[in-house]
Amino acid sequence: ALYLDVGGDEGSQRVLTVLPLCYNLVLLSAFLAFATIPNLVANRIIYLNEREQGLYKSPAYIFAYMVTSLVNGLIGIFLLVTIAFFLADLDGADYGIVFTSVFLTYLAIEAIISLAGVMASSLPQANAMGASFLGILALFNGFTANTETSPSGISWVCFLSPFYYGVQAVAVRLFPASSTDTYGLNRDWGIWGS
């Protein structure tokens, strides 16, 4: 009920109600990406045994894993963004850009999570590594901290964060220039900011 029908808000009230929704869409995509860790770690032993027996080559396994992960991500992001648009009563013309932005953020986050899963020797270690990587990146997310509001010595971390790019791309599309300038959002993004 927190974001119910906020799409009709005007002016600064719209920014204060819809910007947190944008942030939560991007943040929830990280939770969807975290769902890949148990599968990645659990299938490692099976993969190594089957690879040792010569049942298939590594590219075949990587391709199959990539396709299933991509399909799961597409379904999850589609449901997430569709439900958010329906409940918040946002303009349907912005759906494509918001969906694409959240999905690209999901792909970047899923890559970081998969890296943690491959580097770790166990599921708890993979979860801890993934949470550590994403915890730092989530701090510099474009909503609670961006290049305008962060101290200059550490604002460069924003440019490493997929959350930052996801929130910026969605917010710049949904808000006019006066609102994005007030809240320190970057509009110089080509088609994303138009």
JSON list of C-alpha atoms in Angstrom, two decimals:
[
{"chain": "A", "resi": 1, "resn": "ALA", "atom": "CA", "xyz": [0.00, 0.00, 0.00]},
{"chain": "A", "resi": 2, "resn": "LEU", "atom": "CA", "xyz": [3.05, 2.26, 0.33]},
{"chain": "A", "resi": 3, "resn": "TYR", "atom": "CA", "xyz": [3.30, 2.87, -3.43]},
{"chain": "A", "resi": 4, "resn": "LEU", "atom": "CA", "xyz": [-0.36, 2.44, -4.29]},
{"chain": "A", "resi": 5, "resn": "ASP", "atom": "CA", "xyz": [-1.48, 4.99, -6.88]},
{"chain": "A", "resi": 6, "resn": "VAL", "atom": "CA", "xyz": [1.56, 7.29, -6.51]},
{"chain": "A", "resi": 7, "resn": "GLY", "atom": "CA", "xyz": [1.84, 7.79, -10.28]},
{"chain": "A", "resi": 8, "resn": "GLY", "atom": "CA", "xyz": [-0.73, 10.59, -10.15]},
{"chain": "A", "resi": 9, "resn": "ASP", "atom": "CA", "xyz": [1.25, 12.72, -7.70]},
{"chain": "A", "resi": 10, "resn": "GLU", "atom": "CA", "xyz": [2.54, 16.05, -9.04]},
{"chain": "A", "resi": 11, "resn": "GLY", "atom": "CA", "xyz": [5.71, 18.13, -8.60]},
{"chain": "A", "resi": 12, "resn": "SER", "atom": "CA", "xyz": [8.09, 17.44, -5.75]},
{"chain": "A", "resi": 13, "resn": "GLN", "atom": "CA", "xyz": [5.58, 15.09, -4.12]},
{"chain": "A", "resi": 14, "resn": "ARG", "atom": "CA", "xyz": [5.84, 12.86, -7.21]},
{"chain": "A", "resi": 15, "resn": "VAL", "atom": "CA", "xyz": [9.63, 12.72, -6.85]},
{"chain": "A", "resi": 16, "resn": "LEU", "atom": "CA", "xyz": [9.36, 11.91, -3.14]},
{"chain": "A", "resi": 17, "resn": "THR", "atom": "CA", "xyz": [6.93, 9.04, -3.78]},
{"chain": "A", "resi": 18, "resn": "VAL", "atom": "CA", "xyz": [8.06, 7.61, -7.13]},
{"chain": "A", "resi": 19, "resn": "LEU", "atom": "CA", "xyz": [11.85, 7.86, -6.65]},
{"chain": "A", "resi": 20, "resn": "PRO", "atom": "CA", "xyz": [11.77, 5.41, -3.71]},
{"chain": "A", "resi": 21, "resn": "LEU", "atom": "CA", "xyz": [9.72, 3.10, -5.92]},
{"chain": "A", "resi": 22, "resn": "CYS", "atom": "CA", "xyz": [12.45, 3.28, -8.58]},
{"chain": "A", "resi": 23, "resn": "TYR", "atom": "CA", "xyz": [15.08, 2.49, -5.97]},
{"chain": "A", "resi": 24, "resn": "ASN", "atom": "CA", "xyz": [13.08, -0.47, -4.69]},
{"chain": "A", "resi": 25, "resn": "LEU", "atom": "CA", "xyz": [12.59, -1.85, -8.19]},
{"chain": "A", "resi": 26, "resn": "VAL", "atom": "CA", "xyz": [16.35, -1.82, -8.72]},
{"chain": "A", "resi": 27, "resn": "LEU", "atom": "CA", "xyz": [17.03, -3.21, -5.24]},
{"chain": "A", "resi": 28, "resn": "LEU", "atom": "CA", "xyz": [14.53, -6.05, -5.70]},
{"chain": "A", "resi": 29, "resn": "SER", "atom": "CA", "xyz": [16.31, -7.03, -8.90]},
{"chain": "A", "resi": 30, "resn": "ALA", "atom": "CA", "xyz": [19.35, -7.74, -6.69]},
{"chain": "A", "resi": 31, "resn": "PHE", "atom": "CA", "xyz": [17.26, -10.10, -4.58]},
{"chain": "A", "resi": 32, "resn": "LEU", "atom": "CA", "xyz": [16.23, -11.93, -7.75]},
{"chain": "A", "resi": 33, "resn": "ALA", "atom": "CA", "xyz": [19.90, -12.23, -8.68]},
{"chain": "A", "resi": 34, "resn": "PHE", "atom": "CA", "xyz": [20.74, -13.67, -5.27]},
{"chain": "A", "resi": 35, "resn": "ALA", "atom": "CA", "xyz": [18.48, -16.62, -6.08]},
{"chain": "A", "resi": 36, "resn": "THR", "atom": "CA", "xyz": [21.14, -17.91, -8.50]},
{"chain": "A", "resi": 37, "resn": "ILE", "atom": "CA", "xyz": [23.79, -18.53, -5.82]},
{"chain": "A", "resi": 38, "resn": "PRO", "atom": "CA", "xyz": [22.42, -21.78, -4.32]},
{"chain": "A", "resi": 39, "resn": "ASN", "atom": "CA", "xyz": [21.96, -23.29, -7.76]},
{"chain": "A", "resi": 40, "resn": "LEU", "atom": "CA", "xyz": [25.43, -22.25, -8.87]},
{"chain": "A", "resi": 41, "resn": "VAL", "atom": "CA", "xyz": [27.17, -23.65, -5.80]},
{"chain": "A", "resi": 42, "resn": "ALA", "atom": "CA", "xyz": [25.08, -26.85, -5.65]},
{"chain": "A", "resi": 43, "resn": "ASN", "atom": "CA", "xyz": [25.63, -27.67, -9.32]},
{"chain": "A", "resi": 44, "resn": "ARG", "atom": "CA", "xyz": [29.39, -27.14, -9.14]},
{"chain": "A", "resi": 45, "resn": "ILE", "atom": "CA", "xyz": [30.08, -30.72, -7.98]},
{"chain": "A", "resi": 46, "resn": "ILE", "atom": "CA", "xyz": [27.76, -32.16, -10.62]},
{"chain": "A", "resi": 47, "resn": "TYR", "atom": "CA", "xyz": [29.40, -30.01, -13.29]},
{"chain": "A", "resi": 48, "resn": "LEU", "atom": "CA", "xyz": [32.92, -31.05, -12.26]},
{"chain": "A", "resi": 49, "resn": "ASN", "atom": "CA", "xyz": [32.02, -34.76, -12.20]},
{"chain": "A", "resi": 50, "resn": "GLU", "atom": "CA", "xyz": [30.28, -34.65, -15.57]},
{"chain": "A", "resi": 51, "resn": "ARG", "atom": "CA", "xyz": [33.08, -32.56, -17.08]},
{"chain": "A", "resi": 52, "resn": "GLU", "atom": "CA", "xyz": [35.68, -35.05, -15.82]},
{"chain": "A", "resi": 53, "resn": "GLN", "atom": "CA", "xyz": [33.76, -37.89, -17.47]},
{"chain": "A", "resi": 54, "resn": "GLY", "atom": "CA", "xyz": [33.73, -35.95, -20.75]},
{"chain": "A", "resi": 55, "resn": "LEU", "atom": "CA", "xyz": [29.93, -35.71, -21.00]},
{"chain": "A", "resi": 56, "resn": "TYR", "atom": "CA", "xyz": [30.03, -32.14, -22.34]},
{"chain": "A", "resi": 57, "resn": "LYS", "atom": "CA", "xyz": [32.30, -29.19, -22.88]},
{"chain": "A", "resi": 58, "resn": "SER", "atom": "CA", "xyz": [32.39, -26.11, -20.65]},
{"chain": "A", "resi": 59, "resn": "PRO", "atom": "CA", "xyz": [30.85, -23.72, -23.23]},
{"chain": "A", "resi": 60, "resn": "ALA", "atom": "CA", "xyz": [27.74, -25.93, -23.43]},
{"chain": "A", "resi": 61, "resn": "TYR", "atom": "CA", "xyz": [27.29, -25.78, -19.65]},
{"chain": "A", "resi": 62, "resn": "ILE", "atom": "CA", "xyz": [27.90, -22.02, -19.56]},
{"chain": "A", "resi": 63, "resn": "PHE", "atom": "CA", "xyz": [25.42, -21.44, -22.39]},
{"chain": "A", "resi": 64, "resn": "ALA", "atom": "CA", "xyz": [22.73, -23.57, -20.71]},
{"chain": "A", "resi": 65, "resn": "TYR", "atom": "CA", "xyz": [23.27, -21.83, -17.38]},
{"chain": "A", "resi": 66, "resn": "MET", "atom": "CA", "xyz": [23.17, -18.42, -19.05]},
{"chain": "A", "resi": 67, "resn": "VAL", "atom": "CA", "xyz": [19.93, -19.17, -20.91]},
{"chain": "A", "resi": 68, "resn": "THR", "atom": "CA", "xyz": [18.10, -20.47, -17.83]},
{"chain": "A", "resi": 69, "resn": "SER", "atom": "CA", "xyz": [19.34, -17.56, -15.73]},
{"chain": "A", "resi": 70, "resn": "LEU", "atom": "CA", "xyz": [18.29, -15.09, -18.42]},
{"chain": "A", "resi": 71, "resn": "VAL", "atom": "CA", "xyz": [14.80, -16.59, -18.71]},
{"chain": "A", "resi": 72, "resn": "ASN", "atom": "CA", "xyz": [14.34, -16.63, -14.93]},
{"chain": "A", "resi": 73, "resn": "GLY", "atom": "CA", "xyz": [15.51, -13.01, -14.76]},
{"chain": "A", "resi": 74, "resn": "LEU", "atom": "CA", "xyz": [13.21, -11.90, -17.58]},
{"chain": "A", "resi": 75, "resn": "ILE", "atom": "CA", "xyz": [10.20, -13.52, -15.93]},
{"chain": "A", "resi": 76, "resn": "GLY", "atom": "CA", "xyz": [11.02, -12.10, -12.50]},
{"chain": "A", "resi": 77, "resn": "ILE", "atom": "CA", "xyz": [11.73, -8.58, -13.75]},
{"chain": "A", "resi": 78, "resn": "PHE", "atom": "CA", "xyz": [8.65, -8.63, -15.98]},
{"chain": "A", "resi": 79, "resn": "LEU", "atom": "CA", "xyz": [6.44, -9.54, -13.01]},
{"chain": "A", "resi": 80, "resn": "LEU", "atom": "CA", "xyz": [8.16, -7.04, -10.73]},
{"chain": "A", "resi": 81, "resn": "VAL", "atom": "CA", "xyz": [7.92, -4.06, -13.10]},
{"chain": "A", "resi": 82, "resn": "THR", "atom": "CA", "xyz": [4.41, -4.93, -14.31]},
{"chain": "A", "resi": 83, "resn": "ILE", "atom": "CA", "xyz": [3.03, -5.19, -10.77]},
{"chain": "A", "resi": 84, "resn": "ALA", "atom": "CA", "xyz": [4.80, -1.95, -9.79]},
{"chain": "A", "resi": 85, "resn": "PHE", "atom": "CA", "xyz": [3.38, -0.09, -12.80]},
{"chain": "A", "resi": 86, "resn": "PHE", "atom": "CA", "xyz": [-0.10, -1.41, -12.15]},
{"chain": "A", "resi": 87, "resn": "LEU", "atom": "CA", "xyz": [-0.15, -0.64, -8.44]},
{"chain": "A", "resi": 88, "resn": "ALA", "atom": "CA", "xyz": [1.58, 2.76, -8.68]},
{"chain": "A", "resi": 89, "resn": "ASP", "atom": "CA", "xyz": [-0.52, 3.80, -11.70]},
{"chain": "A", "resi": 90, "resn": "LEU", "atom": "CA", "xyz": [2.51, 4.98, -13.68]},
{"chain": "A", "resi": 91, "resn": "ASP", "atom": "CA", "xyz": [2.36, 6.06, -17.32]},
{"chain": "A", "resi": 92, "resn": "GLY", "atom": "CA", "xyz": [2.47, 3.01, -19.60]},
{"chain": "A", "resi": 93, "resn": "ALA", "atom": "CA", "xyz": [4.61, 4.90, -22.14]},
{"chain": "A", "resi": 94, "resn": "ASP", "atom": "CA", "xyz": [7.54, 4.65, -19.73]},
{"chain": "A", "resi": 95, "resn": "TYR", "atom": "CA", "xyz": [7.20, 0.88, -19.20]},
{"chain": "A", "resi": 96, "resn": "GLY", "atom": "CA", "xyz": [9.76, -0.15, -21.84]},
{"chain": "A", "resi": 97, "resn": "ILE", "atom": "CA", "xyz": [12.54, 2.10, -20.57]},
{"chain": "A", "resi": 98, "resn": "VAL", "atom": "CA", "xyz": [11.89, 1.17, -16.94]},
{"chain": "A", "resi": 99, "resn": "PHE", "atom": "CA", "xyz": [11.77, -2.55, -17.75]},
{"chain": "A", "resi": 100, "resn": "THR", "atom": "CA", "xyz": [14.98, -2.34, -19.79]},
{"chain": "A", "resi": 101, "resn": "SER", "atom": "CA", "xyz": [16.77, -0.34, -17.09]},
{"chain": "A", "resi": 102, "resn": "VAL", "atom": "CA", "xyz": [15.78, -2.72, -14.30]},
{"chain": "A", "resi": 103, "resn": "PHE", "atom": "CA", "xyz": [16.64, -5.77, -16.42]},
{"chain": "A", "resi": 104, "resn": "LEU", "atom": "CA", "xyz": [20.08, -4.42, -17.36]},
{"chain": "A", "resi": 105, "resn": "THR", "atom": "CA", "xyz": [20.69, -3.68, -13.68]},
{"chain": "A", "resi": 106, "resn": "TYR", "atom": "CA", "xyz": [19.64, -7.25, -12.89]},
{"chain": "A", "resi": 107, "resn": "LEU", "atom": "CA", "xyz": [22.16, -8.59, -15.43]},
{"chain": "A", "resi": 108, "resn": "ALA", "atom": "CA", "xyz": [25.01, -6.54, -13.93]},
{"chain": "A", "resi": 109, "resn": "ILE", "atom": "CA", "xyz": [24.12, -7.58, -10.40]},
{"chain": "A", "resi": 110, "resn": "GLU", "atom": "CA", "xyz": [23.70, -11.21, -11.42]},
{"chain": "A", "resi": 111, "resn": "ALA", "atom": "CA", "xyz": [27.20, -11.13, -12.94]},
{"chain": "A", "resi": 112, "resn": "ILE", "atom": "CA", "xyz": [28.65, -9.86, -9.64]},
{"chain": "A", "resi": 113, "resn": "ILE", "atom": "CA", "xyz": [26.69, -12.49, -7.70]},
{"chain": "A", "resi": 114, "resn": "SER", "atom": "CA", "xyz": [27.83, -15.25, -10.07]},
{"chain": "A", "resi": 115, "resn": "LEU", "atom": "CA", "xyz": [31.43, -14.12, -9.67]},
{"chain": "A", "resi": 116, "resn": "ALA", "atom": "CA", "xyz": [31.06, -14.44, -5.90]},
{"chain": "A", "resi": 117, "resn": "GLY", "atom": "CA", "xyz": [29.47, -17.88, -6.34]},
{"chain": "A", "resi": 118, "resn": "VAL", "atom": "CA", "xyz": [32.29, -19.11, -8.56]},
{"chain": "A", "resi": 119, "resn": "MET", "atom": "CA", "xyz": [35.02, -17.78, -6.27]},
{"chain": "A", "resi": 120, "resn": "ALA", "atom": "CA", "xyz": [33.51, -19.21, -3.06]},
{"chain": "A", "resi": 121, "resn": "SER", "atom": "CA", "xyz": [34.04, -22.75, -1.83]},
{"chain": "A", "resi": 122, "resn": "SER", "atom": "CA", "xyz": [30.66, -23.06, -0.08]},
{"chain": "A", "resi": 123, "resn": "LEU", "atom": "CA", "xyz": [27.17, -21.59, -0.09]},
{"chain": "A", "resi": 124, "resn": "PRO", "atom": "CA", "xyz": [27.63, -19.52, 3.10]},
{"chain": "A", "resi": 125, "resn": "GLN", "atom": "CA", "xyz": [30.88, -18.10, 1.77]},
{"chain": "A", "resi": 126, "resn": "ALA", "atom": "CA", "xyz": [29.24, -17.28, -1.58]},
{"chain": "A", "resi": 127, "resn": "ASN", "atom": "CA", "xyz": [26.36, -15.53, 0.17]},
{"chain": "A", "resi": 128, "resn": "ALA", "atom": "CA", "xyz": [28.75, -13.54, 2.36]},
{"chain": "A", "resi": 129, "resn": "MET", "atom": "CA", "xyz": [30.92, -12.49, -0.59]},
{"chain": "A", "resi": 130, "resn": "GLY", "atom": "CA", "xyz": [27.93, -11.55, -2.74]},
{"chain": "A", "resi": 131, "resn": "ALA", "atom": "CA", "xyz": [26.35, -9.57, 0.10]},
{"chain": "A", "resi": 132, "resn": "SER", "atom": "CA", "xyz": [29.65, -7.79, 0.79]},
{"chain": "A", "resi": 133, "resn": "PHE", "atom": "CA", "xyz": [30.14, -6.77, -2.85]},
{"chain": "A", "resi": 134, "resn": "LEU", "atom": "CA", "xyz": [26.56, -5.65, -3.29]},
{"chain": "A", "resi": 135, "resn": "GLY", "atom": "CA", "xyz": [26.30, -4.03, 0.13]},
{"chain": "A", "resi": 136, "resn": "ILE", "atom": "CA", "xyz": [29.01, -1.55, -0.73]},
{"chain": "A", "resi": 137, "resn": "LEU", "atom": "CA", "xyz": [27.63, -0.92, -4.20]},
{"chain": "A", "resi": 138, "resn": "ALA", "atom": "CA", "xyz": [24.08, -0.55, -2.86]},
{"chain": "A", "resi": 139, "resn": "LEU", "atom": "CA", "xyz": [25.19, 2.27, -0.57]},
{"chain": "A", "resi": 140, "resn": "PHE", "atom": "CA", "xyz": [26.01, 4.40, -3.63]},
{"chain": "A", "resi": 141, "resn": "ASN", "atom": "CA", "xyz": [22.73, 3.83, -5.40]},
{"chain": "A", "resi": 142, "resn": "GLY", "atom": "CA", "xyz": [21.75, 7.13, -6.95]},
{"chain": "A", "resi": 143, "resn": "PHE", "atom": "CA", "xyz": [18.84, 7.57, -4.54]},
{"chain": "A", "resi": 144, "resn": "THR", "atom": "CA", "xyz": [20.27, 7.81, -1.03]},
{"chain": "A", "resi": 145, "resn": "ALA", "atom": "CA", "xyz": [23.77, 8.67, -2.27]},
{"chain": "A", "resi": 146, "resn": "ASN", "atom": "CA", "xyz": [24.82, 9.96, -5.66]},
{"chain": "A", "resi": 147, "resn": "THR", "atom": "CA", "xyz": [27.66, 11.99, -7.11]},
{"chain": "A", "resi": 148, "resn": "GLU", "atom": "CA", "xyz": [26.10, 15.25, -5.91]},
{"chain": "A", "resi": 149, "resn": "THR", "atom": "CA", "xyz": [25.41, 14.17, -2.33]},
{"chain": "A", "resi": 150, "resn": "SER", "atom": "CA", "xyz": [28.45, 11.96, -1.64]},
{"chain": "A", "resi": 151, "resn": "PRO", "atom": "CA", "xyz": [31.77, 13.39, -0.43]},
{"chain": "A", "resi": 152, "resn": "SER", "atom": "CA", "xyz": [34.06, 14.03, -3.39]},
{"chain": "A", "resi": 153, "resn": "GLY", "atom": "CA", "xyz": [36.68, 11.58, -2.14]},
{"chain": "A", "resi": 154, "resn": "ILE", "atom": "CA", "xyz": [34.33, 8.60, -2.40]},
{"chain": "A", "resi": 155, "resn": "SER", "atom": "CA", "xyz": [31.73, 9.69, -4.94]},
{"chain": "A", "resi": 156, "resn": "TRP", "atom": "CA", "xyz": [33.64, 7.73, -7.61]},
{"chain": "A", "resi": 157, "resn": "VAL", "atom": "CA", "xyz": [32.15, 4.53, -6.10]},
{"chain": "A", "resi": 158, "resn": "CYS", "atom": "CA", "xyz": [28.80, 5.58, -7.63]},
{"chain": "A", "resi": 159, "resn": "PHE", "atom": "CA", "xyz": [30.25, 4.94, -11.08]},
{"chain": "A", "resi": 160, "resn": "LEU", "atom": "CA", "xyz": [31.01, 1.32, -10.12]},
{"chain": "A", "resi": 161, "resn": "SER", "atom": "CA", "xyz": [27.49, 0.64, -8.84]},
{"chain": "A", "resi": 162, "resn": "PRO", "atom": "CA", "xyz": [24.86, -0.99, -11.08]},
{"chain": "A", "resi": 163, "resn": "PHE", "atom": "CA", "xyz": [22.27, 0.35, -8.62]},
{"chain": "A", "resi": 164, "resn": "TYR", "atom": "CA", "xyz": [23.37, 3.90, -9.41]},
{"chain": "A", "resi": 165, "resn": "TYR", "atom": "CA", "xyz": [22.90, 3.44, -13.14]},
{"chain": "A", "resi": 166, "resn": "GLY", "atom": "CA", "xyz": [19.57, 1.65, -12.71]},
{"chain": "A", "resi": 167, "resn": "VAL", "atom": "CA", "xyz": [18.07, 4.30, -10.43]},
{"chain": "A", "resi": 168, "resn": "GLN", "atom": "CA", "xyz": [19.42, 7.15, -12.58]},
{"chain": "A", "resi": 169, "resn": "ALA", "atom": "CA", "xyz": [18.07, 5.68, -15.83]},
{"chain": "A", "resi": 170, "resn": "VAL", "atom": "CA", "xyz": [14.59, 5.07, -14.40]},
{"chain": "A", "resi": 171, "resn": "ALA", "atom": "CA", "xyz": [14.37, 8.39, -12.55]},
{"chain": "A", "resi": 172, "resn": "VAL", "atom": "CA", "xyz": [15.61, 10.50, -15.45]},
{"chain": "A", "resi": 173, "resn": "ARG", "atom": "CA", "xyz": [12.94, 8.97, -17.65]},
{"chain": "A", "resi": 174, "resn": "LEU", "atom": "CA", "xyz": [10.11, 9.49, -15.15]},
{"chain": "A", "resi": 175, "resn": "PHE", "atom": "CA", "xyz": [10.84, 13.03, -13.91]},
{"chain": "A", "resi": 176, "resn": "PRO", "atom": "CA", "xyz": [11.23, 16.45, -15.58]},
{"chain": "A", "resi": 177, "resn": "ALA", "atom": "CA", "xyz": [14.60, 18.23, -15.64]},
{"chain": "A", "resi": 178, "resn": "SER", "atom": "CA", "xyz": [13.71, 20.57, -12.79]},
{"chain": "A", "resi": 179, "resn": "SER", "atom": "CA", "xyz": [13.09, 17.65, -10.44]},
{"chain": "A", "resi": 180, "resn": "THR", "atom": "CA", "xyz": [16.16, 15.67, -11.44]},
{"chain": "A", "resi": 181, "resn": "ASP", "atom": "CA", "xyz": [18.39, 18.72, -11.06]},
{"chain": "A", "resi": 182, "resn": "THR", "atom": "CA", "xyz": [17.00, 19.38, -7.57]},
{"chain": "A", "resi": 183, "resn": "TYR", "atom": "CA", "xyz": [17.81, 15.85, -6.43]},
{"chain": "A", "resi": 184, "resn": "GLY", "atom": "CA", "xyz": [21.24, 15.60, -8.08]},
{"chain": "A", "resi": 185, "resn": "LEU", "atom": "CA", "xyz": [20.32, 13.15, -10.83]},
{"chain": "A", "resi": 186, "resn": "ASN", "atom": "CA", "xyz": [22.30, 13.11, -14.08]},
{"chain": "A", "resi": 187, "resn": "ARG", "atom": "CA", "xyz": [20.35, 13.89, -17.25]},
{"chain": "A", "resi": 188, "resn": "ASP", "atom": "CA", "xyz": [23.24, 13.70, -19.72]},
{"chain": "A", "resi": 189, "resn": "TRP", "atom": "CA", "xyz": [22.51, 10.12, -20.82]},
{"chain": "A", "resi": 190, "resn": "GLY", "atom": "CA", "xyz": [21.44, 10.37, -24.44]},
{"chain": "A", "resi": 191, "resn": "ILE", "atom": "CA", "xyz": [18.16, 8.58, -25.16]},
{"chain": "A", "resi": 192, "resn": "TRP", "atom": "CA", "xyz": [17.74, 7.56, -21.52]},
{"chain": "A", "resi": 193, "resn": "GLY", "atom": "CA", "xyz": [17.29, 11.16, -20.48]},
{"chain": "A", "resi": 194, "resn": "SER", "atom": "CA", "xyz": [15.03, 12.29, -23.29]}
]
